[in-house]
mmCIF file of C-alpha atoms in Angstrom:
data_model
loop_
_atom_site.group_PDB
_atom_site.id
_atom_site.type_symbol
_atom_site.label_atom_id
_atom_site.label_comp_id
_atom_site.label_asym_id
_atom_site.label_seq_id
_atom_site.Cartn_x
_atom_site.Cartn_y
_atom_site.Cartn_z
ATOM 1 C CA MET A 285 0.065 0.221 0.291
ATOM 2 C CA GLU A 286 2.835 2.347 0.936
ATOM 3 C CA GLN A 287 4.864 1.595 -2.127
ATOM 4 C CA LEU A 288 1.564 1.941 -4.639
ATOM 5 C CA PHE A 289 1.423 5.348 -2.902
ATOM 6 C CA PHE A 290 5.214 5.815 -3.563
ATOM 7 C CA ILE A 291 4.824 4.990 -7.015
ATOM 8 C CA ILE A 292 2.208 7.170 -7.288
ATOM 9 C CA PHE A 293 3.773 10.593 -6.166
ATOM 10 C CA ALA A 294 7.131 9.881 -7.681
ATOM 11 C CA GLY A 295 5.566 9.269 -10.878
ATOM 12 C CA ILE A 296 3.841 12.461 -10.519
ATOM 13 C CA ALA A 297 7.044 14.559 -9.641
ATOM 14 C CA LEU A 298 8.916 12.794 -12.423
ATOM 15 C CA ILE A 299 5.910 14.059 -14.961
ATOM 16 C CA GLY A 300 6.406 17.506 -13.988
ATOM 17 C CA ALA A 301 9.917 17.729 -13.797
ATOM 18 C CA VAL A 302 10.197 16.038 -17.612
ATOM 19 C CA ASN A 303 7.404 18.604 -18.598
ATOM 20 C CA LEU A 304 9.800 21.475 -16.854
ATOM 21 C CA LEU A 305 12.464 20.115 -19.173
ATOM 22 C CA LEU A 306 10.453 19.924 -22.600
ATOM 23 C CA ARG A 307 8.228 23.205 -22.104
ATOM 24 C CA ARG A 308 10.064 26.292 -23.476
ATOM 25 C CA ASN A 309 7.924 28.975 -21.843
ATOM 26 C CA PRO A 310 8.828 29.227 -18.836
ATOM 27 C CA LEU A 311 5.258 30.136 -17.195
ATOM 28 C CA TYR A 312 4.461 26.427 -18.186
ATOM 29 C CA ALA A 313 7.652 25.277 -16.893
ATOM 30 C CA ALA A 314 6.946 26.988 -13.336
ATOM 31 C CA LEU A 315 3.314 25.711 -13.383
ATOM 32 C CA SER A 316 5.140 21.864 -13.706
ATOM 33 C CA LEU A 317 7.500 22.854 -10.982
ATOM 34 C CA LEU A 318 4.451 23.516 -8.947
ATOM 35 C CA THR A 319 3.358 19.875 -9.658
ATOM 36 C CA THR A 320 6.728 18.167 -8.623
ATOM 37 C CA MET A 321 6.514 20.338 -5.505
ATOM 38 C CA ALA A 322 2.882 18.903 -4.591
ATOM 39 C CA ALA A 323 4.359 15.334 -5.091
ATOM 40 C CA LEU A 324 7.363 15.443 -3.317
ATOM 41 C CA THR A 325 4.870 17.056 -0.140
ATOM 42 C CA GLY A 326 3.328 13.674 -0.194
ATOM 43 C CA LEU A 327 6.478 11.921 -0.100
ATOM 44 C CA TYR A 328 7.355 13.942 2.859
ATOM 45 C CA ILE A 329 4.676 12.771 4.724
ATOM 46 C CA MET A 330 5.170 9.404 3.880
ATOM 47 C CA LEU A 331 8.635 10.169 5.308
ATOM 48 C CA LYS A 332 6.783 11.471 8.382
ATOM 49 C CA ALA A 333 8.358 14.843 8.064
ATOM 50 C CA TYR A 334 5.763 16.852 8.623
ATOM 51 C CA PHE A 335 7.005 20.045 9.313
ATOM 52 C CA ILE A 336 9.260 19.982 6.375
ATOM 53 C CA ALA A 337 5.867 19.255 4.431
ATOM 54 C CA VAL A 338 4.204 22.035 5.672
ATOM 55 C CA ILE A 339 7.207 24.973 4.930
ATOM 56 C CA GLN A 340 7.301 23.225 1.611
ATOM 57 C CA VAL A 341 4.040 24.261 0.613
ATOM 58 C CA MET A 342 4.330 27.179 2.061
ATOM 59 C CA ILE A 343 7.653 28.506 0.979
ATOM 60 C CA TYR A 344 7.961 26.888 -1.979
ATOM 61 C CA ALA A 345 5.068 26.564 -3.635
ATOM 62 C CA GLY A 346 3.369 29.448 -1.802
ATOM 63 C CA ALA A 347 6.342 32.007 -2.190
ATOM 64 C CA ILE A 348 8.684 31.284 -4.537
ATOM 65 C CA VAL A 349 7.034 29.813 -7.421
ATOM 66 C CA VAL A 350 4.145 32.544 -7.134
ATOM 67 C CA LEU A 351 6.924 35.038 -7.347
ATOM 68 C CA PHE A 352 8.390 33.453 -10.346
ATOM 69 C CA LEU A 353 4.717 33.390 -11.977
ATOM 70 C CA PHE A 354 4.625 37.193 -11.167
ATOM 71 C CA VAL A 355 7.605 38.096 -12.955
ATOM 72 C CA ILE A 356 6.705 36.027 -15.575
ATOM 73 C CA MET A 357 3.037 37.861 -15.580
ATOM 74 C CA LEU A 358 3.739 41.214 -14.956
ATOM 75 C CA PHE A 359 6.628 41.886 -16.932
ATOM 76 C CA ASN A 360 4.711 39.728 -19.866
ATOM 77 C CA ILE A 361 8.475 37.947 -20.900
ATOM 78 C CA ARG A 362 7.829 36.106 -23.510
ATOM 79 C CA VAL A 363 10.566 34.013 -25.052
ATOM 80 C CA VAL A 364 11.702 34.661 -28.712
ATOM 81 C CA GLU A 365 13.876 32.598 -30.912
ATOM 82 C CA ARG A 366 17.116 33.358 -31.078
ATOM 83 C CA GLN A 367 18.790 34.737 -33.737
ATOM 84 C CA THR A 368 22.330 33.701 -33.430
ATOM 85 C CA ASP A 369 22.914 30.332 -32.536
ATOM 86 C CA ARG A 370 26.503 30.083 -32.412
ATOM 87 C CA ARG A 371 26.862 27.238 -29.666
ATOM 88 C CA GLY A 372 24.130 25.347 -30.020
ATOM 89 C CA TYR A 373 25.997 21.851 -30.056
ATOM 90 C CA LEU A 374 27.187 22.614 -26.728
ATOM 91 C CA LYS A 375 23.646 21.324 -25.225
ATOM 92 C CA TRP A 376 24.792 17.797 -26.621
ATOM 93 C CA LEU A 377 27.219 17.818 -24.139
ATOM 94 C CA ALA A 378 24.506 17.570 -21.589
ATOM 95 C CA LEU A 379 23.782 13.693 -22.413
ATOM 96 C CA PRO A 380 27.590 12.602 -21.389
ATOM 97 C CA PHE A 381 27.086 14.862 -18.463
ATOM 98 C CA ALA A 382 23.661 13.216 -17.423
ATOM 99 C CA ILE A 383 25.247 9.713 -17.781
ATOM 100 C CA ILE A 384 27.900 10.470 -15.482
ATOM 101 C CA LEU A 385 26.171 12.322 -12.704
ATOM 102 C CA ILE A 386 23.524 9.209 -12.758
ATOM 103 C CA GLY A 387 26.785 6.580 -12.769
ATOM 104 C CA GLN A 388 27.871 8.695 -9.660
ATOM 105 C CA PHE A 389 24.612 8.759 -7.697
ATOM 106 C CA VAL A 390 24.018 4.973 -8.806
ATOM 107 C CA TYR A 391 27.643 4.304 -6.566
ATOM 108 C CA ILE A 392 26.784 6.515 -3.941
ATOM 109 C CA ALA A 393 23.479 4.809 -3.297
ATOM 110 C CA ARG A 394 24.631 1.464 -3.218
ATOM 111 C CA LEU A 395 26.460 2.188 -0.629
ATOM 112 C CA PHE A 396 23.347 2.324 1.516
ATOM 113 C CA GLU A 397 21.209 -0.971 0.428
ATOM 114 C CA GLY A 398 21.910 -2.917 3.149
ATOM 115 C CA ASN A 399 20.474 -1.298 6.029
ATOM 116 C CA PRO A 400 16.815 -0.007 5.684
ATOM 117 C CA THR A 401 15.818 1.065 9.463
ATOM 118 C CA PRO A 402 12.643 1.670 9.915
ATOM 119 C CA VAL A 403 10.884 4.926 9.793
ATOM 120 C CA GLY A 404 10.382 5.800 13.514
ATOM 121 C CA THR A 405 7.230 8.065 14.769
ATOM 122 C CA GLU A 406 8.716 11.017 16.673
ATOM 123 C CA VAL A 407 11.131 12.193 14.335
ATOM 124 C CA GLY A 408 9.993 14.883 12.179
ATOM 125 C CA LEU A 409 7.008 16.554 14.429
ATOM 126 C CA THR A 410 7.273 20.101 14.714
ATOM 127 C CA GLU A 411 8.195 20.236 18.301
ATOM 128 C CA MET A 412 11.299 18.264 18.124
ATOM 129 C CA VAL A 413 11.874 20.357 15.011
ATOM 130 C CA GLY A 414 11.608 23.400 16.855
ATOM 131 C CA ARG A 415 13.247 22.455 20.008
ATOM 132 C CA LYS A 416 16.306 21.184 18.384
ATOM 133 C CA LEU A 417 16.443 24.651 16.002
ATOM 134 C CA PHE A 418 15.977 27.121 19.138
ATOM 135 C CA THR A 419 19.011 25.515 21.335
ATOM 136 C CA ALA A 420 21.656 23.338 18.849
ATOM 137 C CA TYR A 421 20.795 25.305 15.778
ATOM 138 C CA LEU A 422 20.604 28.579 17.346
ATOM 139 C CA LEU A 423 23.302 30.843 15.767
ATOM 140 C CA PRO A 424 22.789 29.486 12.302
ATOM 141 C CA PHE A 425 19.312 30.467 12.766
ATOM 142 C CA GLU A 426 20.022 33.983 13.396
ATOM 143 C CA VAL A 427 22.544 34.487 10.930
ATOM 144 C CA THR A 428 20.146 33.249 8.247
ATOM 145 C CA SER A 429 17.634 36.510 9.644
ATOM 146 C CA ILE A 430 21.106 38.518 8.468
ATOM 147 C CA LEU A 431 21.001 36.903 4.964
ATOM 148 C CA ILE A 432 17.092 37.448 4.802
ATOM 149 C CA LEU A 433 17.786 41.002 5.255
ATOM 150 C CA ALA A 434 20.535 41.159 2.876
ATOM 151 C CA ALA A 435 18.396 39.490 -0.039
ATOM 152 C CA ILE A 436 15.925 42.102 0.819
ATOM 153 C CA ILE A 437 17.733 45.216 0.355
ATOM 154 C CA GLY A 438 19.437 43.541 -2.720
ATOM 155 C CA ALA A 439 16.225 42.812 -4.562
ATOM 156 C CA VAL A 440 14.856 46.647 -3.589
ATOM 157 C CA VAL A 441 18.271 48.179 -4.779
ATOM 158 C CA LEU A 442 18.244 46.500 -7.904
ATOM 159 C CA ALA A 443 14.975 46.413 -9.159
ATOM 160 C CA GLN A 444 14.329 50.293 -8.340
ATOM 161 C CA LYS A 445 13.604 52.666 -11.436
ATOM 162 C CA GLU A 446 16.684 54.748 -11.258
ATOM 163 C CA MET B 93 7.747 -0.165 3.804
ATOM 164 C CA VAL B 94 9.506 1.319 0.939
ATOM 165 C CA PRO B 95 13.412 0.913 0.780
ATOM 166 C CA MET B 96 15.464 3.747 1.236
ATOM 167 C CA SER B 97 16.768 3.183 -2.167
ATOM 168 C CA TRP B 98 13.722 4.296 -3.957
ATOM 169 C CA TYR B 99 13.609 7.419 -2.592
ATOM 170 C CA LEU B 100 17.469 8.235 -3.112
ATOM 171 C CA ALA B 101 16.984 6.791 -6.802
ATOM 172 C CA LEU B 102 14.071 9.570 -7.464
ATOM 173 C CA GLY B 103 16.039 12.154 -5.618
ATOM 174 C CA ALA B 104 18.680 11.386 -8.098
ATOM 175 C CA VAL B 105 16.803 11.639 -11.219
ATOM 176 C CA LEU B 106 15.033 14.584 -10.272
ATOM 177 C CA PHE B 107 18.488 15.941 -9.550
ATOM 178 C CA THR B 108 19.656 15.071 -13.003
ATOM 179 C CA ILE B 109 16.705 16.122 -14.914
ATOM 180 C CA GLY B 110 17.183 19.901 -13.287
ATOM 181 C CA ALA B 111 21.063 19.568 -14.069
ATOM 182 C CA ILE B 112 20.083 18.834 -17.986
ATOM 183 C CA SER B 113 17.595 21.697 -17.922
ATOM 184 C CA VAL B 114 20.098 24.306 -16.592
ATOM 185 C CA ILE B 115 22.362 23.269 -19.667
ATOM 186 C CA VAL B 116 20.118 23.021 -22.286
ATOM 187 C CA LYS B 117 17.659 25.918 -21.500
ATOM 188 C CA ARG B 118 18.946 29.364 -22.949
ATOM 189 C CA ASP B 119 16.713 32.016 -20.993
ATOM 190 C CA ILE B 120 17.209 32.863 -17.693
ATOM 191 C CA LEU B 121 14.236 31.988 -16.083
ATOM 192 C CA SER B 122 13.778 28.432 -17.019
ATOM 193 C CA MET B 123 17.144 28.219 -15.825
ATOM 194 C CA LEU B 124 16.522 29.626 -12.349
ATOM 195 C CA LEU B 125 13.495 27.242 -12.259
ATOM 196 C CA ALA B 126 15.681 24.111 -12.972
ATOM 197 C CA ILE B 127 17.867 25.225 -10.086
ATOM 198 C CA GLU B 128 14.853 25.136 -7.873
ATOM 199 C CA LEU B 129 14.367 21.947 -8.971
ATOM 200 C CA MET B 130 17.815 20.732 -8.235
ATOM 201 C CA LEU B 131 17.573 22.261 -4.792
ATOM 202 C CA ASN B 132 14.259 20.107 -4.092
ATOM 203 C CA SER B 133 15.711 16.795 -5.073
ATOM 204 C CA VAL B 134 18.389 17.391 -2.513
ATOM 205 C CA ASN B 135 15.898 18.331 0.173
ATOM 206 C CA LEU B 136 14.307 14.845 -0.419
ATOM 207 C CA THR B 137 17.540 13.285 0.018
ATOM 208 C CA LEU B 138 18.138 14.945 3.065
ATOM 209 C CA VAL B 139 14.592 14.207 4.586
ATOM 210 C CA THR B 140 15.301 10.474 3.256
ATOM 211 C CA PHE B 141 18.346 10.344 5.330
ATOM 212 C CA SER B 142 16.841 11.838 8.464
ATOM 213 C CA SER B 143 13.998 9.892 8.716
ATOM 214 C CA TYR B 144 15.674 6.336 7.962
ATOM 215 C CA PHE B 145 18.673 7.056 10.318
ATOM 216 C CA GLN B 146 16.304 8.715 12.938
ATOM 217 C CA GLU B 147 18.427 11.804 12.921
ATOM 218 C CA LEU B 148 16.975 14.874 12.642
ATOM 219 C CA SER B 149 19.944 17.152 11.831
ATOM 220 C CA GLY B 150 18.877 16.718 7.872
ATOM 221 C CA GLN B 151 15.383 18.235 8.572
ATOM 222 C CA ILE B 152 17.240 21.172 10.059
ATOM 223 C CA LEU B 153 19.695 21.459 7.008
ATOM 224 C CA VAL B 154 16.383 21.424 4.712
ATOM 225 C CA PHE B 155 14.826 24.258 6.423
ATOM 226 C CA PHE B 156 18.316 26.379 5.981
ATOM 227 C CA VAL B 157 18.198 25.164 1.913
ATOM 228 C CA MET B 158 14.573 26.436 1.939
ATOM 229 C CA VAL B 159 16.088 29.729 3.374
ATOM 230 C CA VAL B 160 18.727 30.214 1.023
ATOM 231 C CA ALA B 161 16.304 29.280 -1.938
ATOM 232 C CA ALA B 162 14.357 31.876 -0.751
ATOM 233 C CA ALA B 163 16.716 34.483 -0.875
ATOM 234 C CA GLU B 164 18.211 33.466 -4.038
ATOM 235 C CA ALA B 165 15.196 33.628 -5.796
ATOM 236 C CA GLY B 166 14.484 36.847 -4.689
ATOM 237 C CA VAL B 167 17.928 38.382 -5.841
ATOM 238 C CA GLY B 168 17.711 36.285 -8.818
ATOM 239 C CA LEU B 169 14.442 37.711 -9.868
ATOM 240 C CA ALA B 170 15.564 41.423 -9.218
ATOM 241 C CA ILE B 171 18.159 40.422 -11.667
ATOM 242 C CA VAL B 172 15.930 39.070 -14.064
ATOM 243 C CA VAL B 173 13.664 41.971 -14.315
ATOM 244 C CA LEU B 174 16.904 44.523 -14.287
ATOM 245 C CA LEU B 175 17.873 42.620 -17.532
ATOM 246 C CA PHE B 176 14.592 42.434 -19.175
ATOM 247 C CA ARG B 177 14.200 46.261 -18.276
ATOM 248 C CA ASN B 178 17.560 46.845 -20.249
ATOM 249 C CA ARG B 179 17.600 44.682 -23.070
ATOM 250 C CA GLN B 180 13.638 43.339 -23.605
ATOM 251 C CA THR B 181 15.168 39.794 -23.655
ATOM 252 C CA VAL B 182 15.694 37.058 -21.136
ATOM 253 C CA ASP B 183 18.196 34.965 -23.478
ATOM 254 C CA VAL B 184 21.391 34.301 -21.778
ATOM 255 C CA ASP B 185 23.828 34.254 -24.758
ATOM 256 C CA GLN B 186 22.874 38.023 -25.140
ATOM 257 C CA ALA B 187 24.024 38.749 -21.614
ATOM 258 C CA SER B 188 27.280 37.140 -21.554
ATOM 259 C CA MET B 189 29.590 40.472 -20.874
ATOM 260 C CA LEU B 190 28.560 40.953 -17.211
ATOM 261 C CA LYS B 191 28.001 44.488 -18.337
ATOM 262 C CA LEU B 192 25.411 46.722 -20.225
#
């Protein structure tokens, strides 16, 4: 039963990812990325990472992809066919690159093949994540706020009209 | 019970599709979207290890990855807006000189 759910969610995620690869219009690419993120949320719930599943929906789907859609729609960006195609042959290098990358992943994943420990029920609850985030990882959490502030100021400075 | 290698394989395939998209695409918006896909696949791998090894630090790292991705999307899209306003295109080949 759980394997059936995994196959369904993984299939949806893969369809969204392949659609992102094939679409030329960035609007459709953003919507297919949204599909992939929704399927990954289901997988996070299956892994009992409830906090991660919630902030996946809130931050990724609710903030980042919507920001992309705002930029694409408000500025009416459309991809025109490029006139000069000087280095078009270079994109065929993506195929051997992908094969090398998959080979490396298979090699690493085989190291973890033999030890399927069961998923616990306690790990991933919001209370435990918060407890760890505000004790052991307090300094990185505070540094994160400085990063966010710098990003806000940078975005405003870059996008303003002079 | 789903084997751990299934999740790892899905993460690997999603990461590879994202990497191919970054190489093949030519408009900067699709490249940024593909980078988000790669970050998502890494998050899936981290959550998988976190759940199967009963270690919460992986989920904390996922939280930080999401924060950095949000900051990256904000600044990156501001650059896209600036590029589109100055050149009326989002083709990266038209903006390869790092100056206007």
